[in-house]
PDB file of C-alpha atoms in Angstrom:
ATOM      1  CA  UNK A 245     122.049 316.536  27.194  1.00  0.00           C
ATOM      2  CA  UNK A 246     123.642 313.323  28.633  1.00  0.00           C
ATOM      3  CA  UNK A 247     121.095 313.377  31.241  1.00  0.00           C
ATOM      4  CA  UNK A 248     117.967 313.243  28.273  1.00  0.00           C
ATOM      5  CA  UNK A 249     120.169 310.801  26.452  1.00  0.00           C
ATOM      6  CA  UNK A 250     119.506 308.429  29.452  1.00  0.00           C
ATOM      7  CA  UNK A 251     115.817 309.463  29.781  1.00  0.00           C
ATOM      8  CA  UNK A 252     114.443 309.203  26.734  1.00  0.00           C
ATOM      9  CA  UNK A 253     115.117 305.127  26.183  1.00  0.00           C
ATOM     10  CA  UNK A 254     113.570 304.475  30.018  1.00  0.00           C
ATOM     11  CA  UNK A 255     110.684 306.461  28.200  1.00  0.00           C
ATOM     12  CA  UNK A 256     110.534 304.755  25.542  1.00  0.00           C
ATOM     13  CA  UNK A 257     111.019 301.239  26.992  1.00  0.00           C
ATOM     14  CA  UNK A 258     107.956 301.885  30.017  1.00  0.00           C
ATOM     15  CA  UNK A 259     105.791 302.824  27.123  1.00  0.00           C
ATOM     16  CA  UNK A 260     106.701 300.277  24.198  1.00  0.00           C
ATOM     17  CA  UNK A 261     106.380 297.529  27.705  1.00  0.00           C
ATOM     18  CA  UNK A 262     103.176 299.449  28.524  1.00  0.00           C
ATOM     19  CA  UNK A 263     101.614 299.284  24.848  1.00  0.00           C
ATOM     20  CA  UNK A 264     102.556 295.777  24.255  1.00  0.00           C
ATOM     21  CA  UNK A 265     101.210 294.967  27.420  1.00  0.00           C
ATOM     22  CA  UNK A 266      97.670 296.284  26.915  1.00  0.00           C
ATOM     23  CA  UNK A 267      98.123 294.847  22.994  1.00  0.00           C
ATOM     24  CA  UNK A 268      98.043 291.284  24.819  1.00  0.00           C
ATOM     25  CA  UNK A 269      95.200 291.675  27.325  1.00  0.00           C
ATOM     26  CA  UNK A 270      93.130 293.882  25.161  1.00  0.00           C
ATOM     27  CA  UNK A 271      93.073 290.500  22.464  1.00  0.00           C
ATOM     28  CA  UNK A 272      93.446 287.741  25.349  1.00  0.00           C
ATOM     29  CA  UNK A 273      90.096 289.217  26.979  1.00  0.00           C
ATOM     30  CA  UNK A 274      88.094 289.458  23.384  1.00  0.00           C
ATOM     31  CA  UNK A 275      85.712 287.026  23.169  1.00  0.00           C
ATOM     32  CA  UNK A 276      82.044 287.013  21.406  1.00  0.00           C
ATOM     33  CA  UNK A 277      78.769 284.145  22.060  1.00  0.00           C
ATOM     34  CA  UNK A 278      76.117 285.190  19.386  1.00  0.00           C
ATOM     35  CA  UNK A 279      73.475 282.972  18.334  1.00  0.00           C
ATOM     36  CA  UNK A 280      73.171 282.450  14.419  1.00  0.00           C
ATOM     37  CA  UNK A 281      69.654 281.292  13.240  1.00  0.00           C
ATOM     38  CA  UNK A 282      69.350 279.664  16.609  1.00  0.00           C
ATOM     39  CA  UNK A 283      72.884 278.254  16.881  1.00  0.00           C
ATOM     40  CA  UNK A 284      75.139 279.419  19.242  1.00  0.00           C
ATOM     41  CA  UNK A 285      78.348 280.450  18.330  1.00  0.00           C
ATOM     42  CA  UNK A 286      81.787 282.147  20.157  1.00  0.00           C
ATOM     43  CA  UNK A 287      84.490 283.751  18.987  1.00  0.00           C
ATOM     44  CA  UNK A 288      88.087 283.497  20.890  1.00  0.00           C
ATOM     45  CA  UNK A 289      91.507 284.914  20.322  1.00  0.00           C
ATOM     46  CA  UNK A 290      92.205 281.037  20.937  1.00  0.00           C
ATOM     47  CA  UNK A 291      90.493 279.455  17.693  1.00  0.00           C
ATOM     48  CA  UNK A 292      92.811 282.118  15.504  1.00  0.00           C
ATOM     49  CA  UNK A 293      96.603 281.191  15.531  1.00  0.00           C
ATOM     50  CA  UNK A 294      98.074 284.557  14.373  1.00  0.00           C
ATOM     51  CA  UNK A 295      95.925 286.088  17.302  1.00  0.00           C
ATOM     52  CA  UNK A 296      97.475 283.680  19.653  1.00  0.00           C
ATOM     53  CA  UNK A 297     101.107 284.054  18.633  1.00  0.00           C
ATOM     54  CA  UNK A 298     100.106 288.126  18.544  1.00  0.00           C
ATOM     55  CA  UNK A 299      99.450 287.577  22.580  1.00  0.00           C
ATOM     56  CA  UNK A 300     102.258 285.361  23.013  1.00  0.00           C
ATOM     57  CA  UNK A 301     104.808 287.808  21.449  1.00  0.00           C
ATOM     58  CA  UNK A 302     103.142 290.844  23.252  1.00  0.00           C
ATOM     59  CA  UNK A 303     103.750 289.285  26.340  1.00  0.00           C
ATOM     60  CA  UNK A 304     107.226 288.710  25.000  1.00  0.00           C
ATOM     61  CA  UNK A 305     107.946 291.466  24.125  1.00  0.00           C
ATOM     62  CA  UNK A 306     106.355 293.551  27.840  1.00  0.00           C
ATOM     63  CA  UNK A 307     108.323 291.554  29.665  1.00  0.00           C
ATOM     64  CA  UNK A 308     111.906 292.049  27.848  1.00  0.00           C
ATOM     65  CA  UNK A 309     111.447 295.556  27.677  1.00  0.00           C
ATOM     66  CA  UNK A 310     110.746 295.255  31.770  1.00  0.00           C
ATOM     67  CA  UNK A 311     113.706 293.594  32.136  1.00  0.00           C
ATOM     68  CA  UNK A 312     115.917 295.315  29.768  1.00  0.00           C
ATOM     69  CA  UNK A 313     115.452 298.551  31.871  1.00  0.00           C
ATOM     70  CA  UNK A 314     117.245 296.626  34.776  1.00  0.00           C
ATOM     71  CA  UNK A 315     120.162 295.911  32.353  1.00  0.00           C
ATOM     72  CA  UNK A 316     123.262 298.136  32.705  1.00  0.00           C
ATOM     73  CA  UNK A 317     124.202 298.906  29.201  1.00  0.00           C
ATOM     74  CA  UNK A 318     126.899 301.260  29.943  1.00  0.00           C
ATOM     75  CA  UNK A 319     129.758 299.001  28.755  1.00  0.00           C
ATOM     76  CA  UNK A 320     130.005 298.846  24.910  1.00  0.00           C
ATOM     77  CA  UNK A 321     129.831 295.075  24.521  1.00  0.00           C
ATOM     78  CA  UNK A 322     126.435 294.658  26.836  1.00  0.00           C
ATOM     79  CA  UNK A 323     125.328 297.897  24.409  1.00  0.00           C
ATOM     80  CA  UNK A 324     125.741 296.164  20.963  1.00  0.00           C
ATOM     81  CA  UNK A 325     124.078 292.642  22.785  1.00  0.00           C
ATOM     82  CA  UNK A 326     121.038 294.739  24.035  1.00  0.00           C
ATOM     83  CA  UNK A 327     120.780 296.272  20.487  1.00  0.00           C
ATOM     84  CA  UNK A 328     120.730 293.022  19.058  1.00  0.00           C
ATOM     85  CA  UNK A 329     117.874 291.430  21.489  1.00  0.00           C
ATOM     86  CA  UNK A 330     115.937 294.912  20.496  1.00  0.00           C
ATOM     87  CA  UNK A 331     116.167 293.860  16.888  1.00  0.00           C
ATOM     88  CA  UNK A 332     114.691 290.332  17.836  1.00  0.00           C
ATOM     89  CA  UNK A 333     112.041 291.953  19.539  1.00  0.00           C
ATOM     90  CA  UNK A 334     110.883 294.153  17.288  1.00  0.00           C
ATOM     91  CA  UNK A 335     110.933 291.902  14.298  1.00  0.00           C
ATOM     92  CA  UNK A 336     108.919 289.225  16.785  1.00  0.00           C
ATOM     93  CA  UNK A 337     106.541 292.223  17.401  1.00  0.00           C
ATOM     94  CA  UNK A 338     105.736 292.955  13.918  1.00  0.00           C
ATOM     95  CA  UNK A 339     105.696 289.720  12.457  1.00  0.00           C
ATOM     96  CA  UNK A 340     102.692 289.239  15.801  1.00  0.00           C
ATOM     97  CA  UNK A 341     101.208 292.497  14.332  1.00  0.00           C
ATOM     98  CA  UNK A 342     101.120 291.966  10.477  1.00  0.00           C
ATOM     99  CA  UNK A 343      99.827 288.176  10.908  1.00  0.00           C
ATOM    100  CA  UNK A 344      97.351 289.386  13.378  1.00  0.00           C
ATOM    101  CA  UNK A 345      96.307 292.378  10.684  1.00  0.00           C
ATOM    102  CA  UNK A 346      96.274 289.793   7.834  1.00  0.00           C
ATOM    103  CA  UNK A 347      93.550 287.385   9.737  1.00  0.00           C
ATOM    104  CA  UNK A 348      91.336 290.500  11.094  1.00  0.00           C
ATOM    105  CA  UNK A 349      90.975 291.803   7.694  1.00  0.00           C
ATOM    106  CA  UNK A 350      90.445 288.850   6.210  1.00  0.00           C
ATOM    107  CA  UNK A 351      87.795 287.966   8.909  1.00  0.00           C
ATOM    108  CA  UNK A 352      86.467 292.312   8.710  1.00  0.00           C
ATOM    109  CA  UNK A 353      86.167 291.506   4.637  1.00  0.00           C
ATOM    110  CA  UNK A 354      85.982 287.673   3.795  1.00  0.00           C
ATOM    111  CA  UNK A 355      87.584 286.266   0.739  1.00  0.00           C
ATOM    112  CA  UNK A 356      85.360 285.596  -1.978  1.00  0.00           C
ATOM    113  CA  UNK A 357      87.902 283.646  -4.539  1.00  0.00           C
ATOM    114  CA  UNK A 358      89.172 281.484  -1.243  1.00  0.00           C
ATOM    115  CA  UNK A 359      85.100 280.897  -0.156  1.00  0.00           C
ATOM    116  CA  UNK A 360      86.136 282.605   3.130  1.00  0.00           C
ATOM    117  CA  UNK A 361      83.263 284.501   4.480  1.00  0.00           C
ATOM    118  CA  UNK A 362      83.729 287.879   6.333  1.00  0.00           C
ATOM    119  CA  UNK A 363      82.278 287.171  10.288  1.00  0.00           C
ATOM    120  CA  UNK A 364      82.699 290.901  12.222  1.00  0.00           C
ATOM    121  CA  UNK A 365      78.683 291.255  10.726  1.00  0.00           C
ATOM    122  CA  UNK A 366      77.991 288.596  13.234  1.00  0.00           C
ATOM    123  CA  UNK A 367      81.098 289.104  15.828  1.00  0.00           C
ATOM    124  CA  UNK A 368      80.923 293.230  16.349  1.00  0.00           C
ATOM    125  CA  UNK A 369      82.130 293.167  19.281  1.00  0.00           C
ATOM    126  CA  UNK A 370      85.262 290.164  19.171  1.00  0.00           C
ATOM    127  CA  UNK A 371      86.300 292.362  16.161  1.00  0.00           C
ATOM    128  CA  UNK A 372      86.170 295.623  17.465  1.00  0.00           C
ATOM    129  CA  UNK A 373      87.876 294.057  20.778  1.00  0.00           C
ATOM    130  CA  UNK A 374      90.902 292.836  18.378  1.00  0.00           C
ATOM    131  CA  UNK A 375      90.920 296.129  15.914  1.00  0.00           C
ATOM    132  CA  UNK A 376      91.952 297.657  19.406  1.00  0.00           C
ATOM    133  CA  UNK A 377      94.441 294.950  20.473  1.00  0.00           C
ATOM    134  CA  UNK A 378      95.820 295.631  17.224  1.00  0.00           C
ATOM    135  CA  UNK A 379      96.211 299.374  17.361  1.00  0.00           C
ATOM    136  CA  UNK A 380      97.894 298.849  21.012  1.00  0.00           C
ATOM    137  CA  UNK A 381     100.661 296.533  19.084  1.00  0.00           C
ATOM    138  CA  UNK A 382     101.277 299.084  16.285  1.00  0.00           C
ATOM    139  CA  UNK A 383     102.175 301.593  18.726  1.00  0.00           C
ATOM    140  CA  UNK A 384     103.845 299.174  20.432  1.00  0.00           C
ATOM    141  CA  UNK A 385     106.103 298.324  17.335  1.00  0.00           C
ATOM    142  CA  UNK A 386     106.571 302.156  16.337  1.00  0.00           C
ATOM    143  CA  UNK A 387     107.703 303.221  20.284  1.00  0.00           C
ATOM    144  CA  UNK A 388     109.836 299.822  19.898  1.00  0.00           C
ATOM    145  CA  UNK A 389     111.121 301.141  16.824  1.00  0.00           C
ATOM    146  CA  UNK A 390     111.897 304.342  18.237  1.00  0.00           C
ATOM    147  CA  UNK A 391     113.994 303.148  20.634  1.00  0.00           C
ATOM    148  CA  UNK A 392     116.171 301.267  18.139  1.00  0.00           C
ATOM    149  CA  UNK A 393     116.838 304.301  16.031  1.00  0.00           C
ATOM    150  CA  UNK A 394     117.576 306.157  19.477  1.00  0.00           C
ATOM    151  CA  UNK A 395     120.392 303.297  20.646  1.00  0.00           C
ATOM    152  CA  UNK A 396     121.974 303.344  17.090  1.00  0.00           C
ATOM    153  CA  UNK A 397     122.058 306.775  17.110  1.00  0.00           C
ATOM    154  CA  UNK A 398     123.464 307.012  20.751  1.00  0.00           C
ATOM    155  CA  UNK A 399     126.116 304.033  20.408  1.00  0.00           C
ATOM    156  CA  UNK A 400     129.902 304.658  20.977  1.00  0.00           C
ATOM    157  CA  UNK A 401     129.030 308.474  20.745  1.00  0.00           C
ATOM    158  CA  UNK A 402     128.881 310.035  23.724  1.00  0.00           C
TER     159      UNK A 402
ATOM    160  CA  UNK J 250     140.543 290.986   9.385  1.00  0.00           C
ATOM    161  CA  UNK J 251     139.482 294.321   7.875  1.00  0.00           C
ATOM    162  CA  UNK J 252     139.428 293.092   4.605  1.00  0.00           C
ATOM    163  CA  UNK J 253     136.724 290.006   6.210  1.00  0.00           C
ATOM    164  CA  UNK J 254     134.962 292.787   7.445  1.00  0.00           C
ATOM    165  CA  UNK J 255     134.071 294.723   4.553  1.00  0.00           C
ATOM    166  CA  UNK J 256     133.633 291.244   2.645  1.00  0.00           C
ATOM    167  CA  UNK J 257     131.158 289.831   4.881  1.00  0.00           C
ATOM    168  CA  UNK J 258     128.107 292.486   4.683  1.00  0.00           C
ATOM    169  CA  UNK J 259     128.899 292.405   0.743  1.00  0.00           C
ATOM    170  CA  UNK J 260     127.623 288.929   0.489  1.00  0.00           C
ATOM    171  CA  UNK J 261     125.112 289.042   2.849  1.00  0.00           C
ATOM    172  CA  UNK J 262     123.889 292.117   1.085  1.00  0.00           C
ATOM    173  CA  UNK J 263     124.013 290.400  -2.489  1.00  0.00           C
ATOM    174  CA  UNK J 264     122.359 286.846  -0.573  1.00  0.00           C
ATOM    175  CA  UNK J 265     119.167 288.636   0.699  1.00  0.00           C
ATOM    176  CA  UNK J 266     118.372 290.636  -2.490  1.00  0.00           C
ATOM    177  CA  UNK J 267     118.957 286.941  -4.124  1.00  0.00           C
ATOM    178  CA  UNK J 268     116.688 284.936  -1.561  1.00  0.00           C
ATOM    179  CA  UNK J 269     114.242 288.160  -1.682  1.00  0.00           C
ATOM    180  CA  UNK J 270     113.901 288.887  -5.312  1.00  0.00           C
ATOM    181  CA  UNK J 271     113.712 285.068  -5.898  1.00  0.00           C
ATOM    182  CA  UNK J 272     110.643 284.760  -3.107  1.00  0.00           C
ATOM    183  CA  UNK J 273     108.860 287.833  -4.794  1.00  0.00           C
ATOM    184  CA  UNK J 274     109.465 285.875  -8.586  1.00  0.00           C
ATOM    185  CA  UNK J 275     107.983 282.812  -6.728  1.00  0.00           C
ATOM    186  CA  UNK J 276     105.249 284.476  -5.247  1.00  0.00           C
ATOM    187  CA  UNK J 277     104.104 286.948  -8.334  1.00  0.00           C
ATOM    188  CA  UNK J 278     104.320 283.529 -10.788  1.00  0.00           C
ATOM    189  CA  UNK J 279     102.461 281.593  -8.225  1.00  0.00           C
ATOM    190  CA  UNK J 280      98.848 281.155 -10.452  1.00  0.00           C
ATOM    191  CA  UNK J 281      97.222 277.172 -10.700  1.00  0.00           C
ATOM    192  CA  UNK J 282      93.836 276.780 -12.596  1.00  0.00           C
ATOM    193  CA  UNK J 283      91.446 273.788 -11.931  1.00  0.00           C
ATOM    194  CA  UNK J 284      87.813 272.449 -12.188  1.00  0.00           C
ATOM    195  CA  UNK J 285      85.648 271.638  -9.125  1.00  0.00           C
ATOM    196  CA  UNK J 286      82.174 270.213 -10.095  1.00  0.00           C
ATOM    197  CA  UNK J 287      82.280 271.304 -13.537  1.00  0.00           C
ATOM    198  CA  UNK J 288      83.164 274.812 -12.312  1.00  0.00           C
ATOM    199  CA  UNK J 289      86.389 276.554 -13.347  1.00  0.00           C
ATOM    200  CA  UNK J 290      87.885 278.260 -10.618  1.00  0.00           C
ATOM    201  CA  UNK J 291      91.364 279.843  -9.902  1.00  0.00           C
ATOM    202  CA  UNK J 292      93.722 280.477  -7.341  1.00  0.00           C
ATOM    203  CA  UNK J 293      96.154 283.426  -7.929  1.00  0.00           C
ATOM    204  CA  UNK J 294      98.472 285.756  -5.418  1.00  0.00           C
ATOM    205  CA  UNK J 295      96.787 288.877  -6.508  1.00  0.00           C
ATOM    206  CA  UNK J 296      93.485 287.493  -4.724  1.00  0.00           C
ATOM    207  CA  UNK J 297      95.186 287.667  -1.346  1.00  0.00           C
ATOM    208  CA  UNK J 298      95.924 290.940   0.169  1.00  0.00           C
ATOM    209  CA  UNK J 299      98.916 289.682   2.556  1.00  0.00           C
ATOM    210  CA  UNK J 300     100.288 287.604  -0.768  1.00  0.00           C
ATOM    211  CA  UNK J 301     100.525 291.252  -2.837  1.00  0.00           C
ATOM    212  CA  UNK J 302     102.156 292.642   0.293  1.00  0.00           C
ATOM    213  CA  UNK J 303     104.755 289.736   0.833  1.00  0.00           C
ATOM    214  CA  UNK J 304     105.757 290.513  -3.238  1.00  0.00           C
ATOM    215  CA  UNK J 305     105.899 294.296  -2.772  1.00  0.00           C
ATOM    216  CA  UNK J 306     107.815 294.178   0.163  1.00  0.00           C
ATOM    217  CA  UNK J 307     110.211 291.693  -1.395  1.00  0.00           C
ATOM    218  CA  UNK J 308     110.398 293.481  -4.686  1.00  0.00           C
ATOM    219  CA  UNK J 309     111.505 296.374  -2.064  1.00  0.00           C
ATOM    220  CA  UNK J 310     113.899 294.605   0.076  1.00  0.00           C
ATOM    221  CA  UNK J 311     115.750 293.506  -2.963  1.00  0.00           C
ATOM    222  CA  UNK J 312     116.007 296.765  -4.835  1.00  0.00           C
ATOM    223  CA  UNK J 313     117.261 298.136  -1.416  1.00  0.00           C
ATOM    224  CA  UNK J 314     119.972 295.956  -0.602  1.00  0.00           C
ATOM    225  CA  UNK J 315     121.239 295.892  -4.129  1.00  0.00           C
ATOM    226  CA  UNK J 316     121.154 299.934  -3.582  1.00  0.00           C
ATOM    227  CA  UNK J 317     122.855 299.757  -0.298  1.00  0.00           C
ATOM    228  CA  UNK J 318     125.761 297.739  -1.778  1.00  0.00           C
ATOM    229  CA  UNK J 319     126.716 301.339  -3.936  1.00  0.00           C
ATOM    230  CA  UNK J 320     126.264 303.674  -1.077  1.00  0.00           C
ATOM    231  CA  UNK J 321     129.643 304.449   0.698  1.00  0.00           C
ATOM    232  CA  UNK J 322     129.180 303.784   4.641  1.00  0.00           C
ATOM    233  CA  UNK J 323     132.625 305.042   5.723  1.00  0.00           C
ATOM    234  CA  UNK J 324     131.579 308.071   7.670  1.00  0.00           C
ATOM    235  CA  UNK J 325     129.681 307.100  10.634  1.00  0.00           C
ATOM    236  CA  UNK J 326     126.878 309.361   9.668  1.00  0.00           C
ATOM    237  CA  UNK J 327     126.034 306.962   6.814  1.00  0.00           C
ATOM    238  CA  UNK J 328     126.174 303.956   8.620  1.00  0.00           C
ATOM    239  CA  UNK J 329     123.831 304.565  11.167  1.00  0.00           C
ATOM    240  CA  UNK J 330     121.331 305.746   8.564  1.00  0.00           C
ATOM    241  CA  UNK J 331     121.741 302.536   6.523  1.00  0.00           C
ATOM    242  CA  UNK J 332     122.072 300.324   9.803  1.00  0.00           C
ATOM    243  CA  UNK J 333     118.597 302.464  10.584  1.00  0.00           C
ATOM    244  CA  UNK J 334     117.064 302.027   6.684  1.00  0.00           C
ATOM    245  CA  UNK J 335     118.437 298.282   7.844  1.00  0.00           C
ATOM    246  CA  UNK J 336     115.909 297.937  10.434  1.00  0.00           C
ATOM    247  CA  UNK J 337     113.095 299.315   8.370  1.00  0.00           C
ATOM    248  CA  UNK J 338     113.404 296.699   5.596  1.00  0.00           C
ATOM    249  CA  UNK J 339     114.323 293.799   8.131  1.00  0.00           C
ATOM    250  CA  UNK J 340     110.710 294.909   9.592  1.00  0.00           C
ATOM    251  CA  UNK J 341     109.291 295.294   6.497  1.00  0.00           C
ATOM    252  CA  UNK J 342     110.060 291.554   5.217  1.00  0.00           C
ATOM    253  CA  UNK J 343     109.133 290.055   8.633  1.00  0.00           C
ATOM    254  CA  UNK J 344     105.823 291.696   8.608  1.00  0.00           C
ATOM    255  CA  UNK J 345     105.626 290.630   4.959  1.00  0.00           C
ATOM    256  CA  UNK J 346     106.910 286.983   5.973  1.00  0.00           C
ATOM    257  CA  UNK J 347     104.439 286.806   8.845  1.00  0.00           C
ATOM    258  CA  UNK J 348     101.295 287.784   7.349  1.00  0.00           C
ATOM    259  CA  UNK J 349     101.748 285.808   3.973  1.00  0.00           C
ATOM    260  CA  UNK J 350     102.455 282.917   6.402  1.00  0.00           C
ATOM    261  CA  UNK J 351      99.424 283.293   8.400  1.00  0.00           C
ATOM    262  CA  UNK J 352      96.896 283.135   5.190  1.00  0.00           C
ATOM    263  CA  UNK J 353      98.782 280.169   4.180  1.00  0.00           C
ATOM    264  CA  UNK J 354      98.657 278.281   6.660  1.00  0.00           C
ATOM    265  CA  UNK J 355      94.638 279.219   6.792  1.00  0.00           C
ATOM    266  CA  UNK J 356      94.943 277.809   3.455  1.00  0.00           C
ATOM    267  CA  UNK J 357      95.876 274.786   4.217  1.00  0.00           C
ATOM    268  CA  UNK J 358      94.402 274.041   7.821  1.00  0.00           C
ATOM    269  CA  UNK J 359      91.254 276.168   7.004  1.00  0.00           C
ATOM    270  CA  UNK J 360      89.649 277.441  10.468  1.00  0.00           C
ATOM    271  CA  UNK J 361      86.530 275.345  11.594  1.00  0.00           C
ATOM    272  CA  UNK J 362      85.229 278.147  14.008  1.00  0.00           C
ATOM    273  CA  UNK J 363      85.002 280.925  11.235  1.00  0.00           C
ATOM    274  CA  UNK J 364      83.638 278.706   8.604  1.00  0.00           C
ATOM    275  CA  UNK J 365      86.718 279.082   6.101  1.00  0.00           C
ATOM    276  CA  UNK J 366      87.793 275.623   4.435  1.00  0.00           C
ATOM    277  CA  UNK J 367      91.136 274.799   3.511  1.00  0.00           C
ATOM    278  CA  UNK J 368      91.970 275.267  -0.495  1.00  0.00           C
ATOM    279  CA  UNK J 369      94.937 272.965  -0.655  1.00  0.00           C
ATOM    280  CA  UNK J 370      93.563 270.195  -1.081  1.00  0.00           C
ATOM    281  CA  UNK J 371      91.998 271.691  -4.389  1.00  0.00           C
ATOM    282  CA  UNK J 372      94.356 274.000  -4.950  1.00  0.00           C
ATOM    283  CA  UNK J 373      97.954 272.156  -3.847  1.00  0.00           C
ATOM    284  CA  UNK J 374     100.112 273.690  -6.576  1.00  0.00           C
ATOM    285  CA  UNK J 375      99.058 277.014  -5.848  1.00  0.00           C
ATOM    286  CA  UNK J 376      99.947 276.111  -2.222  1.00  0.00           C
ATOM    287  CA  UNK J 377     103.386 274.804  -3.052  1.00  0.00           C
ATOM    288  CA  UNK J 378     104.427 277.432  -4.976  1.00  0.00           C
ATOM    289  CA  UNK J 379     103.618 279.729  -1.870  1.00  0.00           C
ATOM    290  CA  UNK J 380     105.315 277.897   0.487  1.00  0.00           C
ATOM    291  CA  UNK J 381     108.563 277.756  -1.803  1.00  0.00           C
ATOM    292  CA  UNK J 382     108.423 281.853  -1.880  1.00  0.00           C
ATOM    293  CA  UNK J 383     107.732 281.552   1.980  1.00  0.00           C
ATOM    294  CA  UNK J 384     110.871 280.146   2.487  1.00  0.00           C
ATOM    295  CA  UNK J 385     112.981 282.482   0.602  1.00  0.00           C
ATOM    296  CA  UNK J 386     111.066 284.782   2.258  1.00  0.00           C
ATOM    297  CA  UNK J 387     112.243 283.670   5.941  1.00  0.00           C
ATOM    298  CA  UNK J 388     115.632 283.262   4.367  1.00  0.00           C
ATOM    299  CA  UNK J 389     115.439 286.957   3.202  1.00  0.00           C
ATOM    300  CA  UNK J 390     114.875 287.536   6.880  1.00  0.00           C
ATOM    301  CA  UNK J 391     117.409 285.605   8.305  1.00  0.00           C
ATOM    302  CA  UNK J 392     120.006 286.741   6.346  1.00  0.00           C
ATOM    303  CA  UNK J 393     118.833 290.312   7.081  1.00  0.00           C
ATOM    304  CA  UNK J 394     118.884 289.759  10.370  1.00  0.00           C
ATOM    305  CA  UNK J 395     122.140 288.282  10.523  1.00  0.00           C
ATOM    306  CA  UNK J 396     123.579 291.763   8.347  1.00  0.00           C
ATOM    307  CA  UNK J 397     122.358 293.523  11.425  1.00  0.00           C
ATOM    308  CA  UNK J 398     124.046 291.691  13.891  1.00  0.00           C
ATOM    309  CA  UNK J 399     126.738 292.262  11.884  1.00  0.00           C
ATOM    310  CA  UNK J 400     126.654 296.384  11.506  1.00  0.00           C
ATOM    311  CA  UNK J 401     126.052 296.393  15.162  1.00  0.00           C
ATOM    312  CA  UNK J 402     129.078 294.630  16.346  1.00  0.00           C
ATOM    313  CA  UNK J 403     131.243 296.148  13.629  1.00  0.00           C
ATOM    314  CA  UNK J 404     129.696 300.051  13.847  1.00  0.00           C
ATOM    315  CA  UNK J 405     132.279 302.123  14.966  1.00  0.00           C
ATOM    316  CA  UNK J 406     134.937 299.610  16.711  1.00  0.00           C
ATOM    317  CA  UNK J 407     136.622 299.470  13.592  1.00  0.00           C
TER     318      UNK J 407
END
């Protein structure tokens, strides 16, 4: 039992680092040229802002989760202070996921009162690529989430 | 000491249902009419998906912590599941947060490469009004965050 209580957050933390890894290169490495009535035109995680900070916290977040596996957390204090950073993280990850979400849909649907015109009709394959950037950082945020309830539920009880 | 410690999550409690249920008011009142070359047109939070989320999620956060303040969280059992209900709704109001954030800051900067113009400059009371309920919003979340910190380091060591 103590042995599985030690297991399951180096499980947890590989595959939340893993996910959140793959989240960032999956929407660092989408990018689109079309040509529109003649024009030519790309599409780039870079000219979206949410998409940027999604990479930018994905990378975050991969790394910590590295790092924090290298962390002794068996006294109490260094316990509560990795809880704490696990908080951060996963609030950093889904704030990166919802803003991300909130600019593919709009760019999937458009917004007609705004005068914001859907563009995955024209960029397929940037959207697609970013749909599955975004799926990686969901899972990333539930196996991050995970691992919070596990520590809370482990603290200053064994 | 003790008494400091029961006081403190009290107010922090009674703070974030204040700065949430005041950013959700903000938000849901948030509604500016105007003409642009003879032609009516309207800007309201109900036309923005990640605007309707950021006031349900808020409307939620507040009922919550206002709920939280009756539930007794003597035994441990209890407080882990509020310090893990906690989490949930300091996730849910950063996603919230987040997202709402990244359509208005579209709003205002507009994105060249997709073709979507700004509405501020047209619509700059609607914008206002959003960026007031933004930062309740982030003040919902910070005060959140900091009750967290504060369940963690108090869970248990009392």
């Amino acid at each position: 039992m103590a042995k599985a209580r030690r297991f399951v957050p180096i499980v947890l933390r590989v595959a939340a680092a893993a996910a959140a890894g793959v989240a960032a290169i999956v929407m660092a490495t989408s990018d689109q040229t079309t040509t529109v009535f003649g024009v030519e035109v790309q599409a780039k995680f870079q000219y979206m802002p949410p998409l940027v900070y999604f990479v930018v916290a994905n990378v975050i977040a991969c790394a910590y989760s590295l790092l924090a596996l290298v962390v002794p957390t068996a006294p109490s204090a260094a316990a509560r202070l990795v809880l704490v950073a696990d908080v951060v993280v996963g609030m950093l990850l889904t704030g990166a996921a919802a803003s991300a979400t909130a600019i593919s849909v709009l760019g999937k649907n458009g917004n007609s009162h705004a005068g914001w015109p859907p563009i995955c009709g024209i960029m397929g394959a940037f959207c697609d690529h970013a749909t599955g950037a975004l799926a990686c950082g969901f899972v990333a945020v539930a196996l991050h989430f995970l691992l919070l309830v596990h520590s809370i539920y482990t603290m200053n009880s064994s």
